[in-house]
Short mmCIF file of C-alpha atoms in Angstrom, two decimals:
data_model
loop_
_atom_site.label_atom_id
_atom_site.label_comp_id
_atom_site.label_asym_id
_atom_site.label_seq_id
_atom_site.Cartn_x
_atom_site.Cartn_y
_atom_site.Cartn_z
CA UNK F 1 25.27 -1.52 23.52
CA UNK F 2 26.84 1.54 22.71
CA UNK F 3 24.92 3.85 19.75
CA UNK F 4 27.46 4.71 16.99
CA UNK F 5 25.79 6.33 14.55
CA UNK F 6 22.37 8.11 13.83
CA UNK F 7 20.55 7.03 10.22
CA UNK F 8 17.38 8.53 9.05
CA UNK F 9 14.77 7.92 6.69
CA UNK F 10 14.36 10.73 4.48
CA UNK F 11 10.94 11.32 2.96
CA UNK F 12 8.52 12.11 6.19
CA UNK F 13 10.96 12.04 8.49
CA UNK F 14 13.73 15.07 7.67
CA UNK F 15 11.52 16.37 4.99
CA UNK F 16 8.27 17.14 5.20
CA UNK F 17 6.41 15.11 1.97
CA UNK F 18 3.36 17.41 3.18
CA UNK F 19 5.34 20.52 1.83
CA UNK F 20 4.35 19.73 -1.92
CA UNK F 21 0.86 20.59 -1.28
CA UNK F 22 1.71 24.62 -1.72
CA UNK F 23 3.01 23.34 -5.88
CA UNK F 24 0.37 20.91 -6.38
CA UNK F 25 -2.36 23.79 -4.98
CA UNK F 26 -0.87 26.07 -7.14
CA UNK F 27 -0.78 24.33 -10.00
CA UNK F 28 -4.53 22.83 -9.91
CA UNK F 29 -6.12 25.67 -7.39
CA UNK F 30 -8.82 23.32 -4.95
CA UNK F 31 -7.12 20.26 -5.96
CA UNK F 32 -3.81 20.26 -3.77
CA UNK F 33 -4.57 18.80 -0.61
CA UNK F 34 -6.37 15.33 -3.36
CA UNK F 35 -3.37 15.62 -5.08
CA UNK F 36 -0.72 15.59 -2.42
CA UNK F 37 -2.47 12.56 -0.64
CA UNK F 38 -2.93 10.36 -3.69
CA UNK F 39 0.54 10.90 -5.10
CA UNK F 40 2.14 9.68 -1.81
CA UNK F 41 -0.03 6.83 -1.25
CA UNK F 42 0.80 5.05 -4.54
CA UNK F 43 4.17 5.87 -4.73
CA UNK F 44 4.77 4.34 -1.79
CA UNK F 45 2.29 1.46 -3.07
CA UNK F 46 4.18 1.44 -6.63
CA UNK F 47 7.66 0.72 -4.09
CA UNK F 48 5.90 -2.17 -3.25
CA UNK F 49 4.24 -3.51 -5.98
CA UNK F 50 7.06 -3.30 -8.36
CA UNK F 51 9.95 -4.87 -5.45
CA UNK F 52 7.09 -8.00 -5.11
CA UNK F 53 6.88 -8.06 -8.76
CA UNK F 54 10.25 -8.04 -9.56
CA UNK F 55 10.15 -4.85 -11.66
CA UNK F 56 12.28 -2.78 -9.93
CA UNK F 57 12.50 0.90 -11.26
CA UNK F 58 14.39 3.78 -9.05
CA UNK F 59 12.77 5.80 -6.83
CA UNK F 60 12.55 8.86 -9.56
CA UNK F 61 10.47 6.45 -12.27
CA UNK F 62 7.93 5.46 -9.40
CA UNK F 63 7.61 9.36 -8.39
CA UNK F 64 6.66 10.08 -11.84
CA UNK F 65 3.95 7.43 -12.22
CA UNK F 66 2.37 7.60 -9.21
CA UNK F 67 1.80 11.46 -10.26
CA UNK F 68 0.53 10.68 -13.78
CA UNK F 69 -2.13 8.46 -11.46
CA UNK F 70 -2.98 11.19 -9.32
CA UNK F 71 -3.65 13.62 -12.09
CA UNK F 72 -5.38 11.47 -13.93
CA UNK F 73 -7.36 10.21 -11.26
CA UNK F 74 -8.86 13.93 -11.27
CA UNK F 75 -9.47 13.93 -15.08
CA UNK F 76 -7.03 17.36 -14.90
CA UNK F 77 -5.00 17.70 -17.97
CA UNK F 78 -1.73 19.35 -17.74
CA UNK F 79 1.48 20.47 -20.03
CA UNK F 80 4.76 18.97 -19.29
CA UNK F 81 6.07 22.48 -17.86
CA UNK F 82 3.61 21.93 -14.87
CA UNK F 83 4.44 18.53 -14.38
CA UNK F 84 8.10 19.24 -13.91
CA UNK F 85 7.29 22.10 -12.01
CA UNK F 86 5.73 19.89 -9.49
CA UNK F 87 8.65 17.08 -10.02
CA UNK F 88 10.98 19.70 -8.86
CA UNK F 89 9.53 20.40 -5.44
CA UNK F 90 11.02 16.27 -4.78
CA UNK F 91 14.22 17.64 -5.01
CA UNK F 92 13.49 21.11 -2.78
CA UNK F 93 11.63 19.80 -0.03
CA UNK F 94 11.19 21.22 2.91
CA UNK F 95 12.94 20.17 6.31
CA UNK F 96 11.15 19.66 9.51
CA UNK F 97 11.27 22.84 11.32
CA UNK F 98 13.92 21.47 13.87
CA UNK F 99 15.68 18.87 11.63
CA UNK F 100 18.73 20.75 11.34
CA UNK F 101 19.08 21.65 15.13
CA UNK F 102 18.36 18.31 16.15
CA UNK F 103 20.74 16.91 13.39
CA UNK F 104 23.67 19.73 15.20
CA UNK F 105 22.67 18.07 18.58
CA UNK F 106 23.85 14.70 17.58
CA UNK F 107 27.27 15.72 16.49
CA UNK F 108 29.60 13.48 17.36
CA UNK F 109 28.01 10.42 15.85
CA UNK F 110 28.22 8.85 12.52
CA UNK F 111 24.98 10.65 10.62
CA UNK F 112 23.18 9.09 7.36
CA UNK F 113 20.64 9.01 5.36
CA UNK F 114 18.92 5.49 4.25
CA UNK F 115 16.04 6.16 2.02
CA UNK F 116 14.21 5.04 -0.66
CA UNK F 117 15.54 7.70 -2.90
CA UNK F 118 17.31 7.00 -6.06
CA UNK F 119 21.23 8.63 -5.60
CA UNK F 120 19.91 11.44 -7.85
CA UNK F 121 17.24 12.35 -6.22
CA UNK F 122 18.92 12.25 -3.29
CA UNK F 123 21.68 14.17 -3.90
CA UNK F 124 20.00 17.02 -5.05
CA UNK F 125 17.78 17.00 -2.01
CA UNK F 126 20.63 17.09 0.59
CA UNK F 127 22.53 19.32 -1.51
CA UNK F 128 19.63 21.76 -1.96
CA UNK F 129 19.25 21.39 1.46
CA UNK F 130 22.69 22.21 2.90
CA UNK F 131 22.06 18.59 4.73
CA UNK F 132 25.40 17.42 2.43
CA UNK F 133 27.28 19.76 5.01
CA UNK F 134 26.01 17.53 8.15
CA UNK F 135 25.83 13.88 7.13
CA UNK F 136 28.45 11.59 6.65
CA UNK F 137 26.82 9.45 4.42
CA UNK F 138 23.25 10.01 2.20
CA UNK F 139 22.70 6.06 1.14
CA UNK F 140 20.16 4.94 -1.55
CA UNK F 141 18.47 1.52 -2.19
CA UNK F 142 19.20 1.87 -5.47
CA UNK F 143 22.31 -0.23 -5.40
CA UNK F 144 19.91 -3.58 -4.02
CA UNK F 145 16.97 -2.75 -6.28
CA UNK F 146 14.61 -3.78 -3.69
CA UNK F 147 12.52 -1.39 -1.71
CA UNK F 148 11.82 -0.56 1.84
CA UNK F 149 11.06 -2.75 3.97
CA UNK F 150 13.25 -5.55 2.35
CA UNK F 151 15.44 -6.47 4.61
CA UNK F 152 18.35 -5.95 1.82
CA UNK F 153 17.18 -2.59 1.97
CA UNK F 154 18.31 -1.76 5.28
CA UNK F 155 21.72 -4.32 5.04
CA UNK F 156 23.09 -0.96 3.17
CA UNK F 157 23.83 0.37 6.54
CA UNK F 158 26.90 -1.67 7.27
CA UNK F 159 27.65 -1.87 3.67
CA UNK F 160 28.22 1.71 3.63
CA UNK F 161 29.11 3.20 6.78
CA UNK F 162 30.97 -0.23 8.27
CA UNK F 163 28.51 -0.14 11.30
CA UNK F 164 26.72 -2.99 12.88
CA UNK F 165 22.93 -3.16 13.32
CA UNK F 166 23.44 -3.16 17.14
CA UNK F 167 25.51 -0.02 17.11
CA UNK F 168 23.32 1.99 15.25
CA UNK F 169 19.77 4.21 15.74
CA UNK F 170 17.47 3.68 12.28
CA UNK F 171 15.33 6.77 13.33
CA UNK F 172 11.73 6.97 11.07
CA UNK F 173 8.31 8.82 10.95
CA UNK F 174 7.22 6.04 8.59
CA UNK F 175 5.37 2.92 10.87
CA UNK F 176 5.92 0.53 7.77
CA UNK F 177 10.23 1.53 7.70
CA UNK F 178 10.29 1.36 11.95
CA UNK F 179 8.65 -2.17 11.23
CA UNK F 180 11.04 -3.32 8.47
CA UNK F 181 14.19 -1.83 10.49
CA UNK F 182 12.98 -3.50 13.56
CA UNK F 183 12.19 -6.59 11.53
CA UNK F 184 16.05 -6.41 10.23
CA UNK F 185 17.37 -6.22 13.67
CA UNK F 186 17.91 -2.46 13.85
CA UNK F 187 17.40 -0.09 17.04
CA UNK F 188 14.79 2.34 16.03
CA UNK F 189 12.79 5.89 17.10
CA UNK F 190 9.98 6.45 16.00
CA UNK F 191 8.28 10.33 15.48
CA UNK F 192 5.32 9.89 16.09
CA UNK F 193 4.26 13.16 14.54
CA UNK F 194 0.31 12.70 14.89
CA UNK F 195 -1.06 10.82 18.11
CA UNK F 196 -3.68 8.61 18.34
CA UNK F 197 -5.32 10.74 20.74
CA UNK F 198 -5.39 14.12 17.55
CA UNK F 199 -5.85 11.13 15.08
CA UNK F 200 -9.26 9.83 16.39
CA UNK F 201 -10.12 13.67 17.22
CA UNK F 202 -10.32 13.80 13.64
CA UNK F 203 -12.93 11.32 12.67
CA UNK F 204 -16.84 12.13 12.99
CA UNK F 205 -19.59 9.89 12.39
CA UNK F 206 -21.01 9.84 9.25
CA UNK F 207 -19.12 12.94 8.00
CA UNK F 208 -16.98 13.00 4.82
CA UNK F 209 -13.20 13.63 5.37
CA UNK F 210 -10.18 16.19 4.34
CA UNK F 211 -7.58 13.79 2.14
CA UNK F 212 -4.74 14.28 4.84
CA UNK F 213 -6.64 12.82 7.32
CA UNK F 214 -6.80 9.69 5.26
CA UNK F 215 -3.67 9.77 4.20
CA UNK F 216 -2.83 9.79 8.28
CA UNK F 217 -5.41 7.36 9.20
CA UNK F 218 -3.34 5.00 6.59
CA UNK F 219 -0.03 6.07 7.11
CA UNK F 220 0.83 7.58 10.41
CA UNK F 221 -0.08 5.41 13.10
CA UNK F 222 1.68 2.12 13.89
CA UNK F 223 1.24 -0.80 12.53
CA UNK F 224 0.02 -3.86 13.84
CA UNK F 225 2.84 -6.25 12.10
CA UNK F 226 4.24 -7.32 15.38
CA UNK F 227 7.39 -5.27 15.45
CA UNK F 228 7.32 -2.26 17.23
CA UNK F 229 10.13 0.85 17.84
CA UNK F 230 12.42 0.64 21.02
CA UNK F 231 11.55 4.75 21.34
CA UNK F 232 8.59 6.51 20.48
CA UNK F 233 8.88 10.43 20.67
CA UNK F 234 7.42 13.52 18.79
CA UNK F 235 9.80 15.46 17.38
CA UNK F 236 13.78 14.79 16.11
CA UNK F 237 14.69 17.16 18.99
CA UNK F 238 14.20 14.41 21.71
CA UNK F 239 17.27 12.29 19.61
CA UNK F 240 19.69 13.01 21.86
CA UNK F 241 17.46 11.39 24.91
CA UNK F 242 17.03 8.40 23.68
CA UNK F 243 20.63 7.99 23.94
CA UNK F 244 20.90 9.40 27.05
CA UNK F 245 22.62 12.69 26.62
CA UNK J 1 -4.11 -19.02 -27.99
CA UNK J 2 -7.60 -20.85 -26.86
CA UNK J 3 -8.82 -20.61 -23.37
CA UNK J 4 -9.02 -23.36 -21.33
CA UNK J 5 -9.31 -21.97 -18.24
CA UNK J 6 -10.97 -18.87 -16.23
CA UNK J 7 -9.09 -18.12 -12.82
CA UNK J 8 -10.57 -15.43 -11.33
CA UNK J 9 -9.42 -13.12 -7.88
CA UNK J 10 -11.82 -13.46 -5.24
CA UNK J 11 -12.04 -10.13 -2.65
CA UNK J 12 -13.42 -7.64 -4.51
CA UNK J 13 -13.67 -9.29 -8.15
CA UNK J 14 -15.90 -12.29 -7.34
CA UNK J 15 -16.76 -11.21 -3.86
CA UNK J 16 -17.99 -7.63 -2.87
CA UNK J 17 -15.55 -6.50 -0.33
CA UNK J 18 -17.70 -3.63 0.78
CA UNK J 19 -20.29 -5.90 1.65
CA UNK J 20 -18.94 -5.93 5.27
CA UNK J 21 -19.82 -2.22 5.84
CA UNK J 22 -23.37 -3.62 6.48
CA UNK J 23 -21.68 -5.25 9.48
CA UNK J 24 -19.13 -2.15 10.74
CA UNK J 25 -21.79 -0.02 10.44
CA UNK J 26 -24.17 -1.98 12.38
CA UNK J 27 -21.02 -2.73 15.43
CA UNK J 28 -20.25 1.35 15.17
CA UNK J 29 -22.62 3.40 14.04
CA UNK J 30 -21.50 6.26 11.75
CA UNK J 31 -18.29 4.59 11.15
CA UNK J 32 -19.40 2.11 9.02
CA UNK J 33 -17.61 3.44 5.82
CA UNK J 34 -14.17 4.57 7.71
CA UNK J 35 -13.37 1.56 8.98
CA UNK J 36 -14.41 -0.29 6.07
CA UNK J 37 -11.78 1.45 4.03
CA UNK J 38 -8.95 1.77 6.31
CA UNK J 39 -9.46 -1.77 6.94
CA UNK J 40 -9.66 -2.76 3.44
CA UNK J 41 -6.57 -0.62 2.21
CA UNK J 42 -4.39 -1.59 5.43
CA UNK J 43 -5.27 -5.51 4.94
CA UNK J 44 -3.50 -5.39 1.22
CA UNK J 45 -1.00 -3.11 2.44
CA UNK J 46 0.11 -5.46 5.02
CA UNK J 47 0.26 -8.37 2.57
CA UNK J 48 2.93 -6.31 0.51
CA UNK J 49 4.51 -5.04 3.56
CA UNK J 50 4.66 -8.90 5.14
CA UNK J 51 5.93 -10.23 1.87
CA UNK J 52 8.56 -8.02 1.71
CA UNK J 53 9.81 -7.77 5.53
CA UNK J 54 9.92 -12.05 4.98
CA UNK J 55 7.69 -12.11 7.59
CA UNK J 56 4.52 -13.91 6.12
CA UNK J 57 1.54 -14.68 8.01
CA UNK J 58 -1.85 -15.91 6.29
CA UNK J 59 -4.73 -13.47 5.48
CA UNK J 60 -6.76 -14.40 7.91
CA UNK J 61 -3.77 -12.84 10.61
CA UNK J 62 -3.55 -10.05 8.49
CA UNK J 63 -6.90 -9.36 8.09
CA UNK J 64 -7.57 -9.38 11.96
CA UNK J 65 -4.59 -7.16 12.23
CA UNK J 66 -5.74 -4.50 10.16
CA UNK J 67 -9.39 -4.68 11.51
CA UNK J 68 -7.58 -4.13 14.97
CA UNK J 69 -5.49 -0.99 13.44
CA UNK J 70 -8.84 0.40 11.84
CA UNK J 71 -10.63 -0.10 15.40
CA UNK J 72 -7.65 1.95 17.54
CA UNK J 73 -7.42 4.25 14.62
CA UNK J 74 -10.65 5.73 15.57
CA UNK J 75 -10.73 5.39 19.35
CA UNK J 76 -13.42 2.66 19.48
CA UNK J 77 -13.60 0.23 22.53
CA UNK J 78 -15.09 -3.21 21.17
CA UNK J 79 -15.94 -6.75 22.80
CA UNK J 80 -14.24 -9.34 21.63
CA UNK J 81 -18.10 -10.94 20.19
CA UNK J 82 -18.14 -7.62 18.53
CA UNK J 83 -14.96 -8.09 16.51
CA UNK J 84 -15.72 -11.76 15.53
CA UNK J 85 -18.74 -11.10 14.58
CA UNK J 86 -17.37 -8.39 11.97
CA UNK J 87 -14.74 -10.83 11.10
CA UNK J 88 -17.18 -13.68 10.25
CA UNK J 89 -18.66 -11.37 7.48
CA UNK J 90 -15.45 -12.51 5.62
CA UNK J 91 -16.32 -16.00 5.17
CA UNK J 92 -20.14 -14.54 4.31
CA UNK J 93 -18.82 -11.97 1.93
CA UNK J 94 -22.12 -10.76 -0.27
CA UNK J 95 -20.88 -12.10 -4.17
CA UNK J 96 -21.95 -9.17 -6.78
CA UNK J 97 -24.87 -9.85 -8.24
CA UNK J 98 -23.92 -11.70 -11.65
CA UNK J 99 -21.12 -13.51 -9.97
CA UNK J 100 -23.27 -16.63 -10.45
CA UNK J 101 -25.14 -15.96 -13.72
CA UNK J 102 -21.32 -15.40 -14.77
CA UNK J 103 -19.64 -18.02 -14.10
CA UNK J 104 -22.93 -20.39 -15.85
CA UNK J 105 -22.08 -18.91 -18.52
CA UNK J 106 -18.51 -19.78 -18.84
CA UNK J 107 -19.48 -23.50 -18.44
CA UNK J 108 -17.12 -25.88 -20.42
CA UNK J 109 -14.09 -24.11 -19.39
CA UNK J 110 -12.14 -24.85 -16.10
CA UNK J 111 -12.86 -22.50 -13.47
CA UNK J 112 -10.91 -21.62 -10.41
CA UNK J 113 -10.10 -18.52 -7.41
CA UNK J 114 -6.63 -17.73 -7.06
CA UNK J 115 -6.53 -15.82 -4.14
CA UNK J 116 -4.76 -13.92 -1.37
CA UNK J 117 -6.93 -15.46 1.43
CA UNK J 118 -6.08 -18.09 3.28
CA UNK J 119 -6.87 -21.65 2.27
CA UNK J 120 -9.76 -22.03 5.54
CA UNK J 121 -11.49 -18.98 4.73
CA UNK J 122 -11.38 -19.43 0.85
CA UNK J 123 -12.74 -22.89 1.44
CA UNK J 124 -15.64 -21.61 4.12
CA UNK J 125 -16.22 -18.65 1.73
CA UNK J 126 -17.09 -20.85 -1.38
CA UNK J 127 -19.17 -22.84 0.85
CA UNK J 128 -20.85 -20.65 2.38
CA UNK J 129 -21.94 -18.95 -1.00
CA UNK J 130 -22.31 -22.06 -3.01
CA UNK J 131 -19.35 -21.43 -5.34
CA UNK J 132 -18.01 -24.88 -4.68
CA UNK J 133 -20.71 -26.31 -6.74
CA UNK J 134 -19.25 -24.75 -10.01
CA UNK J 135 -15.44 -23.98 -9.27
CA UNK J 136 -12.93 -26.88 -10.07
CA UNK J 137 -10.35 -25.49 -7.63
CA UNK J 138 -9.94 -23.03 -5.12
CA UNK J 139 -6.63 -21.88 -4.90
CA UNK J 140 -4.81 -20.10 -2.60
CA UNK J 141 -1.40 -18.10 -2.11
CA UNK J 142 -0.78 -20.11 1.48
CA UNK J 143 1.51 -22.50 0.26
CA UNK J 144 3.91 -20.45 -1.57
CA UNK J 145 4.16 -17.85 1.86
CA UNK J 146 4.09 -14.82 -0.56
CA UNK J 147 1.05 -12.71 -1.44
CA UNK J 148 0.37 -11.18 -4.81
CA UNK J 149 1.94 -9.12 -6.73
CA UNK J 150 4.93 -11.50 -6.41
CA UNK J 151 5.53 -14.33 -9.39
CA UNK J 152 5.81 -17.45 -7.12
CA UNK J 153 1.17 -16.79 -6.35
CA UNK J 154 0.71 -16.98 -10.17
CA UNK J 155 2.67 -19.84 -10.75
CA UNK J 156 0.09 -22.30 -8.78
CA UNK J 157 -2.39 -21.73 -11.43
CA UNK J 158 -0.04 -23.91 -13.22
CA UNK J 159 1.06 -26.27 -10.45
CA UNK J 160 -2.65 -26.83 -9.45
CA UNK J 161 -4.45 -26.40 -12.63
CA UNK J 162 -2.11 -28.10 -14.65
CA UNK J 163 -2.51 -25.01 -17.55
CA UNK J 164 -0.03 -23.36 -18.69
CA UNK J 165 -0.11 -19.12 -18.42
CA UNK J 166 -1.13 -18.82 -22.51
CA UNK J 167 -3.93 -20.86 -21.65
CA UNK J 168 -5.27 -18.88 -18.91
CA UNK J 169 -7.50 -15.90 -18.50
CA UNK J 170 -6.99 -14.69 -15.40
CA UNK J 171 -9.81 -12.33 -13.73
CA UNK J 172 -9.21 -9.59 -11.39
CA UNK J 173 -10.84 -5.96 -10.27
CA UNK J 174 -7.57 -5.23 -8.13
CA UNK J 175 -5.40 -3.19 -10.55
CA UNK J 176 -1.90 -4.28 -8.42
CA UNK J 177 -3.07 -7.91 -9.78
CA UNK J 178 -3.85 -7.30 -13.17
CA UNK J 179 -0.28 -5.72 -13.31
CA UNK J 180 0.95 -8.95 -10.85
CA UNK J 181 -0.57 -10.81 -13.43
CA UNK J 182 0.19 -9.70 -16.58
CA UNK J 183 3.80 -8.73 -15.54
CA UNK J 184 3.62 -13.02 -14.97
CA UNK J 185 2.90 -13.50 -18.55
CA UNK J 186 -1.28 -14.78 -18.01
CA UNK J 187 -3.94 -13.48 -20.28
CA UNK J 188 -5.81 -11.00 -17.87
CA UNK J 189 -9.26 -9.62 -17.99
CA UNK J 190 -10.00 -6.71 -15.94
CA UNK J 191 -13.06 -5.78 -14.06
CA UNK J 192 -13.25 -1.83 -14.20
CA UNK J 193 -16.19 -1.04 -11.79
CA UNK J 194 -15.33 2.23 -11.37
CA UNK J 195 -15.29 4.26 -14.85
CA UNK J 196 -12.43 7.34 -14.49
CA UNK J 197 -15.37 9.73 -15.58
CA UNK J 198 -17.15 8.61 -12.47
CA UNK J 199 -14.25 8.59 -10.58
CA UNK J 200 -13.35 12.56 -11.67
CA UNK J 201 -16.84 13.44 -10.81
CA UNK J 202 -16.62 12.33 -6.97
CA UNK J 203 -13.84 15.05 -6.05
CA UNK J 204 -14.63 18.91 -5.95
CA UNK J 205 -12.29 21.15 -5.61
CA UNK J 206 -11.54 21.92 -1.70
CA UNK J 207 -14.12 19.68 -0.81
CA UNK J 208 -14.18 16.61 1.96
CA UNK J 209 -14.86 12.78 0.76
CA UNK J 210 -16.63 10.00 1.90
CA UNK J 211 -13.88 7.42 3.32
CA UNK J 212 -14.97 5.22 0.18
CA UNK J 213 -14.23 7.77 -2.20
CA UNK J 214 -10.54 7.59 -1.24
CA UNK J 215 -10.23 3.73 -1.34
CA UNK J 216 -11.83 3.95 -5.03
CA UNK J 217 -9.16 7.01 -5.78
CA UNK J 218 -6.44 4.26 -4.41
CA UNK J 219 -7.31 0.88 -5.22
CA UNK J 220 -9.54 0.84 -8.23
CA UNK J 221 -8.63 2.91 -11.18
CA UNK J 222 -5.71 1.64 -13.54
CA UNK J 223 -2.03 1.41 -12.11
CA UNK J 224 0.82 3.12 -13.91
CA UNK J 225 3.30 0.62 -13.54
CA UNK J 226 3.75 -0.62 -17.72
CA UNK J 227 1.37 -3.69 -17.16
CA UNK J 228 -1.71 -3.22 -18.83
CA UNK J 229 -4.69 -5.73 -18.81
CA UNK J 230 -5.65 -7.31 -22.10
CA UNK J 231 -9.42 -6.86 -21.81
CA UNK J 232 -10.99 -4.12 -19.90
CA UNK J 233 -14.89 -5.02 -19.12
CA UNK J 234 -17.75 -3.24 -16.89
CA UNK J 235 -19.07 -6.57 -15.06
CA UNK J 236 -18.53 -10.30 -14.88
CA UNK J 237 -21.33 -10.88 -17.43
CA UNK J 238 -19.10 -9.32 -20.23
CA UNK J 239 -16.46 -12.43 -20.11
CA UNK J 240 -17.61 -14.91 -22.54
CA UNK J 241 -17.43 -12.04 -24.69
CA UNK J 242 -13.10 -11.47 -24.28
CA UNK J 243 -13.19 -15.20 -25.39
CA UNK J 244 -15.64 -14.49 -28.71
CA UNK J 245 -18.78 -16.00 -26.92
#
């Protein structure tokens, strides 16, 4: 087995979803971190929902909604200006601190992008990114209608960039995507960006809890599905050692 | 239109899912309500995330495999007595308190639990709380392999009820199954236990929350996904009145 290419998920694992706190704080002072949390859980809910009820709607639609749910949620009221203001940080997130180095490391390989992103969305992110400059390909789901972790999903791979499953390194933060892409018959590192060891650290008896550290306790350690990453490392730096170099 | 029929959802609509807190609490005290939620939120999540990987396994895997992720979540070393004996509280969930007087009331009409759980613990569950003396059928998703939201669950109120969808009123608390349902094309009735006025009120700005303050802020206030219930009641005891009782 020889690793031809490199293709990461986007949201969590380049970019740092976390990063839309500093709009949603500033747009509804005290209520970021509530915000920030919510909105992430059910838009990654609303991915699944609407693929198992066969109501697909791109990646931009389910962004939107699962805002108008956090907001509400809140009882905060809101023009349309701040709304888009907040949209806008989707397509201006932040990158990992060593994303691009890591990404310059791997040169040499074929590099992608496989995320749940509509191509819009997606384009504008890379773009605004300079990440367009570095990958080869920046593939959206869009084209199967069918989210993450379907395995038609992650069949886009050799679709698009003519690689086989064996040949390739699906690289994710995201425990549900490493399962799906593992499920699919991928090779796949995990970042494991918050341990279990800081994770329980986290937890007190009896006392109430920041929103991040529920959104970790539900979304950042793995699963138990039965399918678990060939690597698990901490950062995108240690890419290159899991293939040896 | 007439109603000939009352299916209703069982965890959490007929059944009070946060009955088994009594039982976490008592296994590890002062995380009672933290692993009652992350257990609760990571169960559905890995019936959507099953579904969609093709991978299905019945509830009662799934909910043993997010009990085990909510246990190393938080550090805790358990005995295997200790984790069947939280476990068992699903077959002895505690019904909310007009579950019964409810469904007396509805008398004449065909009732029935369509339901994510697996056909052994539905049928020890009923049982156990006496529901089997008034349902007509307990039904469950088993036999189709797919969990709810997804089409093929709804159509075995037809297959094993022998009503058509128009002739239906289908019960449920869980907004992803109202929209499940509705998006089906049943009459739906939904159980809205948690006002959004009460909801708004739990969060202050900057503050922490109580674990159940974030599963209420994710699973229980109405989805945004275009599929909106027909009826939208307080309590159980309000259903003869969406049929003009």
């Amino acid at each position: 087995m020889t690793i031809k290419a490199f293709v990461f998920d986007a949201y969590g694992t380049l970019y740092d979803i976390q990063s839309v706190a500093t709009v949603t704080e500033e747009a509804f002072p005290g209520y970021g971190d509530i915000i920030t949390q919510i909105w992430r859980m059910k838009q990654l809910e609303y991915t699944w929902q609407r693929s198992m009820m066969q109501r697909y709607a791109d990646f931009s639609v389910v962004t939107r909604e699962s805002l108008v749910y956090s907001l509400k949620l809140l009882g905060l009221t809101y023009s349309d200006d701040a709304f888009e203001r907040i949209m806008d940080k989707y397509v201006h997130l932040d990158l990992y601190p060593d994303a691009k180095a890591a990404l310059a490391a791997l040169s040499g390989y074929k590099l992608a992008i496989l995320s749940n992103g509509s191509s819009g969305m997606l384009n504008d992110l890379v773009k605004n990114t300079g990440l367009d400059q570095v990958l080869d390909a920046t593939i959206s789901i869009d084209s199967e209608r069918i989210f993450k972790p379907a395995p038609q999903a992650y069949t886009l791979i050799e679709k698009k960039l003519g690689m086989k499953p064996s040949d390739v390194m699906f690289v994710s933060s995201n425990p549900f995507d490493v399962a799906g892409a593992k499920s699919f018959g991928l090779n796949v590192a995990w970042i494991e960006r918050v341990t279990p060891q800081a994770m329980a650290a986290e937890f007190k008896p009896g006392a109430p809890v920041a929103p991040v550290t529920m959104f970790k306790a539900v979304r950042t350690q793995m699963d138990e599905l039965g399918f678990l990453p060939d690597h698990r490392i901490r950062a995108l730096a240690e890419l290159p050692k899991v293939v040896g170099k």
